[in-house]
Amino acid sequence: MKKLLLTGFVPFLGLPINPTEEIVKTLDGKVIGEYEIVSRVLPVEFAESARQCLAHIDEIKPDVVISLGLAAGRTKVTPERIGINCRDGEVDNKGVQLQDSPIDDNGPAAYFSTLPIRKMVDILQESGYPAKISNSAGTYLCNNVMYATLHKIEQEKLNIRAGFIHIPASHELAVQKPQLPSWSLTDLQVSVVKMIESLD
Amino acid sequence: MKKLLLTGFVPFLGLPINPTEEIVKTLDGKVIGEYEIVSRVLPVEFAESARQCLAHIDEIKPDVVISLGLAAGRTKVTPERIGINCRDGEVDNKGVQLQDSPIDDNGPAAYFSTLPIRKMVDILQESGYPAKISNSAGTYLCNNVMYATLHKIEQEKLNIRAGFIHIPASHELAVQKPQLPSWSLTDLQVSVVKMIESLD
Amino acid sequence: MKKLLLTGFVPFLGLPINPTEEIVKTLDGKVIGEYEIVSRVLPVEFAESARQCLAHIDEIKPDVVISLGLAAGRTKVTPERIGINCRDGEVDNKGVQLQDSPIDDNGPAAYFSTLPIRKMVDILQESGYPAKISNSAGTYLCNNVMYATLHKIEQEKLNIRAGFIHIPASHELAVQKPQLPSWSLTDLQVSVVKMIESLD
Amino acid sequence: MKKLLLTGFVPFLGLPINPTEEIVKTLDGKVIGEYEIVSRVLPVEFAESARQCLAHIDEIKPDVVISLGLAAGRTKVTPERIGINCRDGEVDNKGVQLQDSPIDDNGPAAYFSTLPIRKMVDILQESGYPAKISNSAGTYLCNNVMYATLHKIEQEKLNIRAGFIHIPASHELAVQKPQLPSWSLTDLQVSVVKMIESLD
C-alpha cells in the first residue's frame, strides 16, 4: 500500500490550539483511498520544523507528502501553489525571528507544488467545501516546510509528490478571537480527507 | 405548549440561495425545548416583508418571535441588539430602493431586542460556536422586520419576546463567492436550535 | 458668530496616538463657514467622557456639536446615524469595563443624529473623499458621548444640532499596525472641514 | 544620467480609473534622485502587456525598471518580493482568461525582485507612509509583467534592476466602491517618488 506523510503543526503565535495538530493525529494510521496515512506533528521553530520533516521523509519513505498549516484569517481551504526560498515574519516558538533570509543559499527562488491542487480545489468546491488555490504560503514556518520538502525531493530526485495546504481556523479557535473566520473541526477534517481521496 | 414563530428570508441581491430559508423550513413543526416551532419564509420586499411578518404574528399568536437573516461577510452568529426606525440600502427583490426613510413616521428611533441575546451568545460560545452580539441589523429588510415586529408588540402591548439574529453565509453560498466566510448548514442550524433551547 | 463645539478623544486601547485629538487641536479657534470652532479633547473613560462633554456644552453654549472618534479598521469617513442607550466593550483607559449597561436607565433606546449626515456624505464623495453613513457607533465611549449629548439636548429642549463622526486611522497609526486601513492626517482634517462647511 | 522605466496599467476589471496610469504619466520626464523617469502605460492583456514592457526595455535601455500595479483591497504600498511563472485569474481586457498557465514553458518557477524592497519599505514607513513587502503579486497581469521582465533580464544577462510594486486604490476609485481602502492620489505619488529616491 502507498504511504502518505501527513504533517501538522503545534500551536503558535499565542494561539491556544492548532487544528492541524488535531486533524493529523485523528487521521494517523487510517487508510484513505489507496494511501496509508502516517502523521507527524512539527514544531513551530525555524531551526527544527523543516529538519524534522525531512527526517520523517527519510524514515517513512512516503509516496506523497501533504503538510497542513493554519492560515488564521482565511475563509477557504487553500492548497498552496508555490513555496519560496525565503524566511521572514514573526518570531517562532523559540523566539527566533528572521528577515529576508534564504532557506537554502544555493536553492532556486521557488518550487511549485506537485500535488494536484486544481483537482483538489475542484473536488472540494463540488462537494460544497469552499476552496481556492493560494499563490502564497507566506514566509513563515509553513512556507519553510513546503520549500525544504520540495527542495529535498528535487535534489535527491525522489519519486514523491509533495505540497502544502493551508486551512481556516476552527470554531474552537474563533470563539476566542473576535474577527476570525472559522469552520468546524469536522468540516476541516472532511476537507483534508477529500483532498487525499483525490490523489491517484 | 408555547409557540415560537421562526422566520427566514428568500434569496436576495443576486445570491442563489438563502440558508435562513432552508433552516426555518427544516425546523418547521419541530418541538425544541418548551416551544413548538412555526416557520414562515418572508419575501425580500420593503412593502411586504414586515406586513407579512406582522400578519403571521396575528395568526399564530406566538410566545416568541425569532427572525433569521443572512449577513454575508460575518464570521459569527450575531443576535442583534437593536432595530432602528430607518430603511435604506440596496434595491429589494421588487426593485424598490429607499434612502433614510422611516419605517414608522411616528415610531421611536429604535427598539432593543427582547430576546436573551447575552445568554444566547454565551451558550453558543460555550458550545464551540463563535457568536457575538451585533449592534446593527443594518437598514435593509432584516432591520425592517425587526423594528416592525417590536413596534407592533409595543403598540399592542403584546406579551411576546422578539428579536432578530443574523447568521453567516453557508458553505453552499461561499463556493460561489471568492471572499465570503462561511459555515456548514449543519453548524448554522445547530446554532439556531441552541439559541431556541436557551429560552425559558 | 455661531459656535461649533468640536470634540476629539485622547489615545485608547493601547494605540499610541489618536488623530481626532490632533485634528480638533489644529482646528480650535478657526472660523469655518459661519462657525467659530471651539475644540475640546475628551478622556476615554466611561465615567468622565460624557460628563465632560455635557459640561462643555453648558459652558460654550454651541449651536452645533460634532464629536469625532477613531474607527480603526474603517476605510471611509462615516457620520453616524444613531446613538444607542448601551455601554459595552473593551476596558476604558481607567480599566473600567461595562456589559449591556444602559447610559440612562430612563432614556429611550436611541437617538438619531441631528447633523445633516446625508449631505455631509454627498459633499465628501463629490469632493473625492470616500464617505458613507454608518448605522452603528458601537457601544464604547464614542456612542456614549453621542447618546449622552443628544439625550441632554432632548431633555433640556436645547436648540443645538449634534452628532458623531467616525474617521479612519491616520497613516501615522497604520505604520505601526499591520492591517489597518489609513488616510493621511491632511485628508482626515480636510474631510472634517468639508463637513463643517456643509452646515447651514 | 541613469534612466528608470516606470510602467503603469490602464483601467481593468470594470474599474473606471487606474491610479498607476495617472502616476506614471505625471512622473514621465521628471528627474528623481539620479534617475530620469521614462514612463509607459501597459494594456491589461495577457498577450500584450509583457510583450510591450519588454519592447520598452529594448528601446529605452533603462538602468532600473519599476512596474506599478493597482492592488484593490490592499491598505499599504507593497513592493513585491517575487514573480512566479504562472498566469491565472479573471478575464483580461480582451476577454482572455487563463488557468494555471506558465508564462514561459522553460522558465524557472520564480524570480525574486532585484529592487531594494526592504529599504523601500523602511524608508516609506519612516516617512509615515504605511508599507510592507508582499509575498505574492498574484497570477494576473501584474505578476506576468514582473516575471517576464526579470526573465528577460536573466536570459539576456542585462545589467538592470527590476521589480513590481502594488499600490492601494485611490480615493477617486473608492468613492465608487463600498469597501475599498484608499489613499489620496497625492500620497500614492509621493510614495512612488520616495521609493525611487531610495535607489542608489
PDB file of C-alpha atoms in Angstrom, chain A residues 18-179:
ATOM      1  CA  ASN A  18      -3.813  24.338  16.186  1.00  0.00           C
ATOM      2  CA  PRO A  19      -6.484  22.404  14.287  1.00  0.00           C
ATOM      3  CA  THR A  20      -3.847  20.853  12.004  1.00  0.00           C
ATOM      4  CA  GLU A  21      -2.393  19.037  15.018  1.00  0.00           C
ATOM      5  CA  GLU A  22      -5.769  17.546  15.879  1.00  0.00           C
ATOM      6  CA  ILE A  23      -6.541  16.566  12.297  1.00  0.00           C
ATOM      7  CA  VAL A  24      -3.275  14.789  11.598  1.00  0.00           C
ATOM      8  CA  LYS A  25      -3.460  12.910  14.920  1.00  0.00           C
ATOM      9  CA  THR A  26      -7.001  11.769  14.136  1.00  0.00           C
ATOM     10  CA  LEU A  27      -6.073  10.539  10.657  1.00  0.00           C
ATOM     11  CA  ASP A  28      -2.836   8.811  11.718  1.00  0.00           C
ATOM     12  CA  GLY A  29      -2.883   5.144  10.730  1.00  0.00           C
ATOM     13  CA  LYS A  30      -6.093   5.435   8.726  1.00  0.00           C
ATOM     14  CA  VAL A  31      -6.344   4.195   5.150  1.00  0.00           C
ATOM     15  CA  ILE A  32      -7.791   6.789   2.768  1.00  0.00           C
ATOM     16  CA  GLY A  33      -8.165   5.860  -0.897  1.00  0.00           C
ATOM     17  CA  GLU A  34      -5.006   3.992  -1.810  1.00  0.00           C
ATOM     18  CA  TYR A  35      -2.931   5.544   0.961  1.00  0.00           C
ATOM     19  CA  GLU A  36      -1.975   4.620   4.465  1.00  0.00           C
ATOM     20  CA  ILE A  37      -1.667   7.832   6.446  1.00  0.00           C
ATOM     21  CA  VAL A  38       1.409   8.345   8.606  1.00  0.00           C
ATOM     22  CA  SER A  39       1.080  11.540  10.626  1.00  0.00           C
ATOM     23  CA  ARG A  40       3.695  13.724  12.268  1.00  0.00           C
ATOM     24  CA  VAL A  41       3.340  16.958  14.219  1.00  0.00           C
ATOM     25  CA  LEU A  42       6.054  19.553  13.571  1.00  0.00           C
ATOM     26  CA  PRO A  43       7.376  22.213  15.945  1.00  0.00           C
ATOM     27  CA  VAL A  44       6.989  25.906  15.036  1.00  0.00           C
ATOM     28  CA  GLU A  45      10.727  26.579  15.034  1.00  0.00           C
ATOM     29  CA  PHE A  46      12.788  27.744  12.070  1.00  0.00           C
ATOM     30  CA  ALA A  47      15.703  25.552  13.112  1.00  0.00           C
ATOM     31  CA  GLU A  48      13.680  22.399  13.594  1.00  0.00           C
ATOM     32  CA  SER A  49      10.478  22.153  11.592  1.00  0.00           C
ATOM     33  CA  ALA A  50      11.980  21.550   8.150  1.00  0.00           C
ATOM     34  CA  ARG A  51      14.785  19.399   9.556  1.00  0.00           C
ATOM     35  CA  GLN A  52      12.277  17.116  11.272  1.00  0.00           C
ATOM     36  CA  CYS A  53      10.006  16.984   8.213  1.00  0.00           C
ATOM     37  CA  LEU A  54      12.922  15.885   6.016  1.00  0.00           C
ATOM     38  CA  ALA A  55      13.918  13.258   8.580  1.00  0.00           C
ATOM     39  CA  HIS A  56      10.358  11.914   8.555  1.00  0.00           C
ATOM     40  CA  ILE A  57      10.578  11.575   4.764  1.00  0.00           C
ATOM     41  CA  ASP A  58      13.797   9.588   5.085  1.00  0.00           C
ATOM     42  CA  GLU A  59      12.268   7.352   7.726  1.00  0.00           C
ATOM     43  CA  ILE A  60       8.800   6.829   6.268  1.00  0.00           C
ATOM     44  CA  LYS A  61       9.665   6.884   2.545  1.00  0.00           C
ATOM     45  CA  PRO A  62       6.212   8.149   1.586  1.00  0.00           C
ATOM     46  CA  ASP A  63       4.760   8.347  -1.917  1.00  0.00           C
ATOM     47  CA  VAL A  64       3.099  11.635  -1.090  1.00  0.00           C
ATOM     48  CA  VAL A  65       3.774  14.382   1.463  1.00  0.00           C
ATOM     49  CA  ILE A  66       0.927  16.710   2.444  1.00  0.00           C
ATOM     50  CA  SER A  67       1.770  19.344   5.005  1.00  0.00           C
ATOM     51  CA  LEU A  68      -1.057  21.196   6.692  1.00  0.00           C
ATOM     52  CA  GLY A  69      -0.888  24.642   8.238  1.00  0.00           C
ATOM     53  CA  LEU A  70      -3.325  27.016   9.891  1.00  0.00           C
ATOM     54  CA  ALA A  71      -3.973  30.258   7.999  1.00  0.00           C
ATOM     55  CA  ALA A  72      -5.843  32.309  10.574  1.00  0.00           C
ATOM     56  CA  GLY A  73      -7.992  34.769   8.646  1.00  0.00           C
ATOM     57  CA  ARG A  74      -8.579  32.680   5.531  1.00  0.00           C
ATOM     58  CA  THR A  75     -12.140  31.615   4.782  1.00  0.00           C
ATOM     59  CA  LYS A  76     -11.431  28.692   2.453  1.00  0.00           C
ATOM     60  CA  VAL A  77      -9.240  25.594   2.222  1.00  0.00           C
ATOM     61  CA  THR A  78      -6.269  26.750   0.162  1.00  0.00           C
ATOM     62  CA  PRO A  79      -3.788  24.347  -1.443  1.00  0.00           C
ATOM     63  CA  GLU A  80      -0.613  26.352  -1.986  1.00  0.00           C
ATOM     64  CA  ARG A  81       0.720  26.785  -5.500  1.00  0.00           C
ATOM     65  CA  ILE A  82       4.328  27.615  -4.656  1.00  0.00           C
ATOM     66  CA  GLY A  83       6.940  27.638  -1.893  1.00  0.00           C
ATOM     67  CA  ILE A  84       9.589  30.360  -1.977  1.00  0.00           C
ATOM     68  CA  ASN A  85      13.208  30.483  -0.832  1.00  0.00           C
ATOM     69  CA  CYS A  86      12.667  32.966   1.976  1.00  0.00           C
ATOM     70  CA  ARG A  87      12.206  33.068   5.733  1.00  0.00           C
ATOM     71  CA  ASP A  88      10.671  36.148   7.318  1.00  0.00           C
ATOM     72  CA  GLY A  89       7.906  37.174   9.702  1.00  0.00           C
ATOM     73  CA  GLU A  90       7.032  36.882  13.368  1.00  0.00           C
ATOM     74  CA  VAL A  91       9.168  35.176  15.998  1.00  0.00           C
ATOM     75  CA  ASP A  92       8.887  31.399  16.102  1.00  0.00           C
ATOM     76  CA  ASN A  93       8.100  29.399  19.279  1.00  0.00           C
ATOM     77  CA  LYS A  94      11.794  29.597  20.299  1.00  0.00           C
ATOM     78  CA  GLY A  95      11.887  33.389  19.973  1.00  0.00           C
ATOM     79  CA  VAL A  96      13.842  33.301  16.700  1.00  0.00           C
ATOM     80  CA  GLN A  97      12.948  35.953  14.131  1.00  0.00           C
ATOM     81  CA  LEU A  98      14.340  36.052  10.589  1.00  0.00           C
ATOM     82  CA  GLN A  99      14.130  38.710   7.897  1.00  0.00           C
ATOM     83  CA  ASP A 100      14.538  38.171   4.145  1.00  0.00           C
ATOM     84  CA  SER A 101      16.644  35.106   4.907  1.00  0.00           C
ATOM     85  CA  PRO A 102      17.024  32.368   2.272  1.00  0.00           C
ATOM     86  CA  ILE A 103      16.101  28.815   3.273  1.00  0.00           C
ATOM     87  CA  ASP A 104      18.901  27.460   1.065  1.00  0.00           C
ATOM     88  CA  ASP A 105      21.626  29.836  -0.087  1.00  0.00           C
ATOM     89  CA  ASN A 106      22.055  27.899  -3.309  1.00  0.00           C
ATOM     90  CA  GLY A 107      18.463  26.910  -3.916  1.00  0.00           C
ATOM     91  CA  PRO A 108      16.227  28.303  -6.659  1.00  0.00           C
ATOM     92  CA  ALA A 109      13.772  31.106  -5.918  1.00  0.00           C
ATOM     93  CA  ALA A 110      10.794  28.758  -5.670  1.00  0.00           C
ATOM     94  CA  TYR A 111       9.229  25.363  -6.283  1.00  0.00           C
ATOM     95  CA  PHE A 112       5.716  24.678  -7.475  1.00  0.00           C
ATOM     96  CA  SER A 113       3.628  22.183  -5.524  1.00  0.00           C
ATOM     97  CA  THR A 114       3.496  18.764  -7.190  1.00  0.00           C
ATOM     98  CA  LEU A 115       0.129  17.932  -5.640  1.00  0.00           C
ATOM     99  CA  PRO A 116      -2.934  18.028  -7.943  1.00  0.00           C
ATOM    100  CA  ILE A 117      -4.004  21.387  -6.474  1.00  0.00           C
ATOM    101  CA  ARG A 118      -6.514  22.307  -9.181  1.00  0.00           C
ATOM    102  CA  LYS A 119      -8.213  18.932  -8.920  1.00  0.00           C
ATOM    103  CA  MET A 120      -8.283  19.221  -5.118  1.00  0.00           C
ATOM    104  CA  VAL A 121      -9.964  22.616  -5.294  1.00  0.00           C
ATOM    105  CA  ASP A 122     -12.473  21.432  -7.882  1.00  0.00           C
ATOM    106  CA  ILE A 123     -13.419  18.367  -5.838  1.00  0.00           C
ATOM    107  CA  LEU A 124     -13.841  20.371  -2.645  1.00  0.00           C
ATOM    108  CA  GLN A 125     -15.965  23.015  -4.347  1.00  0.00           C
ATOM    109  CA  GLU A 126     -18.145  20.367  -5.987  1.00  0.00           C
ATOM    110  CA  SER A 127     -18.586  18.737  -2.576  1.00  0.00           C
ATOM    111  CA  GLY A 128     -19.701  22.048  -1.076  1.00  0.00           C
ATOM    112  CA  TYR A 129     -16.478  22.940   0.746  1.00  0.00           C
ATOM    113  CA  PRO A 130     -15.184  26.409  -0.270  1.00  0.00           C
ATOM    114  CA  ALA A 131     -11.668  26.069  -1.668  1.00  0.00           C
ATOM    115  CA  LYS A 132      -9.233  28.121  -3.705  1.00  0.00           C
ATOM    116  CA  ILE A 133      -5.630  27.868  -4.857  1.00  0.00           C
ATOM    117  CA  SER A 134      -3.388  30.203  -2.856  1.00  0.00           C
ATOM    118  CA  ASN A 135      -0.425  31.898  -4.518  1.00  0.00           C
ATOM    119  CA  SER A 136       1.496  32.493  -1.317  1.00  0.00           C
ATOM    120  CA  ALA A 137       2.289  30.242   1.611  1.00  0.00           C
ATOM    121  CA  GLY A 138       3.872  33.273   3.264  1.00  0.00           C
ATOM    122  CA  THR A 139       7.470  33.275   4.542  1.00  0.00           C
ATOM    123  CA  TYR A 140       6.953  31.710   7.954  1.00  0.00           C
ATOM    124  CA  LEU A 141       7.279  28.092   9.027  1.00  0.00           C
ATOM    125  CA  CYS A 142       4.648  26.756   6.626  1.00  0.00           C
ATOM    126  CA  ASN A 143       6.459  28.011   3.566  1.00  0.00           C
ATOM    127  CA  ASN A 144       9.737  26.840   5.081  1.00  0.00           C
ATOM    128  CA  VAL A 145       8.497  23.253   5.355  1.00  0.00           C
ATOM    129  CA  MET A 146       6.993  23.378   1.855  1.00  0.00           C
ATOM    130  CA  TYR A 147      10.138  24.715   0.182  1.00  0.00           C
ATOM    131  CA  ALA A 148      12.507  22.463   2.094  1.00  0.00           C
ATOM    132  CA  THR A 149      10.464  19.369   1.247  1.00  0.00           C
ATOM    133  CA  LEU A 150      10.280  20.160  -2.461  1.00  0.00           C
ATOM    134  CA  HIS A 151      13.971  21.125  -2.497  1.00  0.00           C
ATOM    135  CA  LYS A 152      14.977  17.787  -0.962  1.00  0.00           C
ATOM    136  CA  ILE A 153      12.805  15.881  -3.440  1.00  0.00           C
ATOM    137  CA  GLU A 154      14.380  17.775  -6.357  1.00  0.00           C
ATOM    138  CA  GLN A 155      17.955  17.475  -5.047  1.00  0.00           C
ATOM    139  CA  GLU A 156      17.664  13.761  -4.324  1.00  0.00           C
ATOM    140  CA  LYS A 157      15.489  13.018  -7.374  1.00  0.00           C
ATOM    141  CA  LEU A 158      12.913  11.310  -5.177  1.00  0.00           C
ATOM    142  CA  ASN A 159       9.699   9.997  -6.675  1.00  0.00           C
ATOM    143  CA  ILE A 160       7.458  11.818  -4.202  1.00  0.00           C
ATOM    144  CA  ARG A 161       4.634  14.275  -4.804  1.00  0.00           C
ATOM    145  CA  ALA A 162       4.512  16.998  -2.179  1.00  0.00           C
ATOM    146  CA  GLY A 163       2.885  20.257  -1.245  1.00  0.00           C
ATOM    147  CA  PHE A 164       1.315  22.387   1.420  1.00  0.00           C
ATOM    148  CA  ILE A 165      -2.323  23.121   2.237  1.00  0.00           C
ATOM    149  CA  HIS A 166      -3.488  25.962   4.459  1.00  0.00           C
ATOM    150  CA  ILE A 167      -6.798  25.592   6.284  1.00  0.00           C
ATOM    151  CA  PRO A 168      -9.023  28.155   8.062  1.00  0.00           C
ATOM    152  CA  ALA A 169      -9.240  28.425  11.849  1.00  0.00           C
ATOM    153  CA  SER A 170     -11.550  26.038  13.675  1.00  0.00           C
ATOM    154  CA  HIS A 171     -14.640  27.264  15.547  1.00  0.00           C
ATOM    155  CA  GLU A 172     -12.790  26.271  18.730  1.00  0.00           C
ATOM    156  CA  LEU A 173     -10.155  28.924  17.943  1.00  0.00           C
ATOM    157  CA  ALA A 174     -12.609  31.547  16.768  1.00  0.00           C
ATOM    158  CA  VAL A 175     -14.668  31.543  19.966  1.00  0.00           C
ATOM    159  CA  GLN A 176     -11.581  33.142  21.487  1.00  0.00           C
ATOM    160  CA  LYS A 177     -10.830  35.614  18.682  1.00  0.00           C
ATOM    161  CA  PRO A 178     -13.225  38.434  17.754  1.00  0.00           C
ATOM    162  CA  GLN A 179     -12.767  38.527  13.976  1.00  0.00           C
TER     163      GLN A 179
END
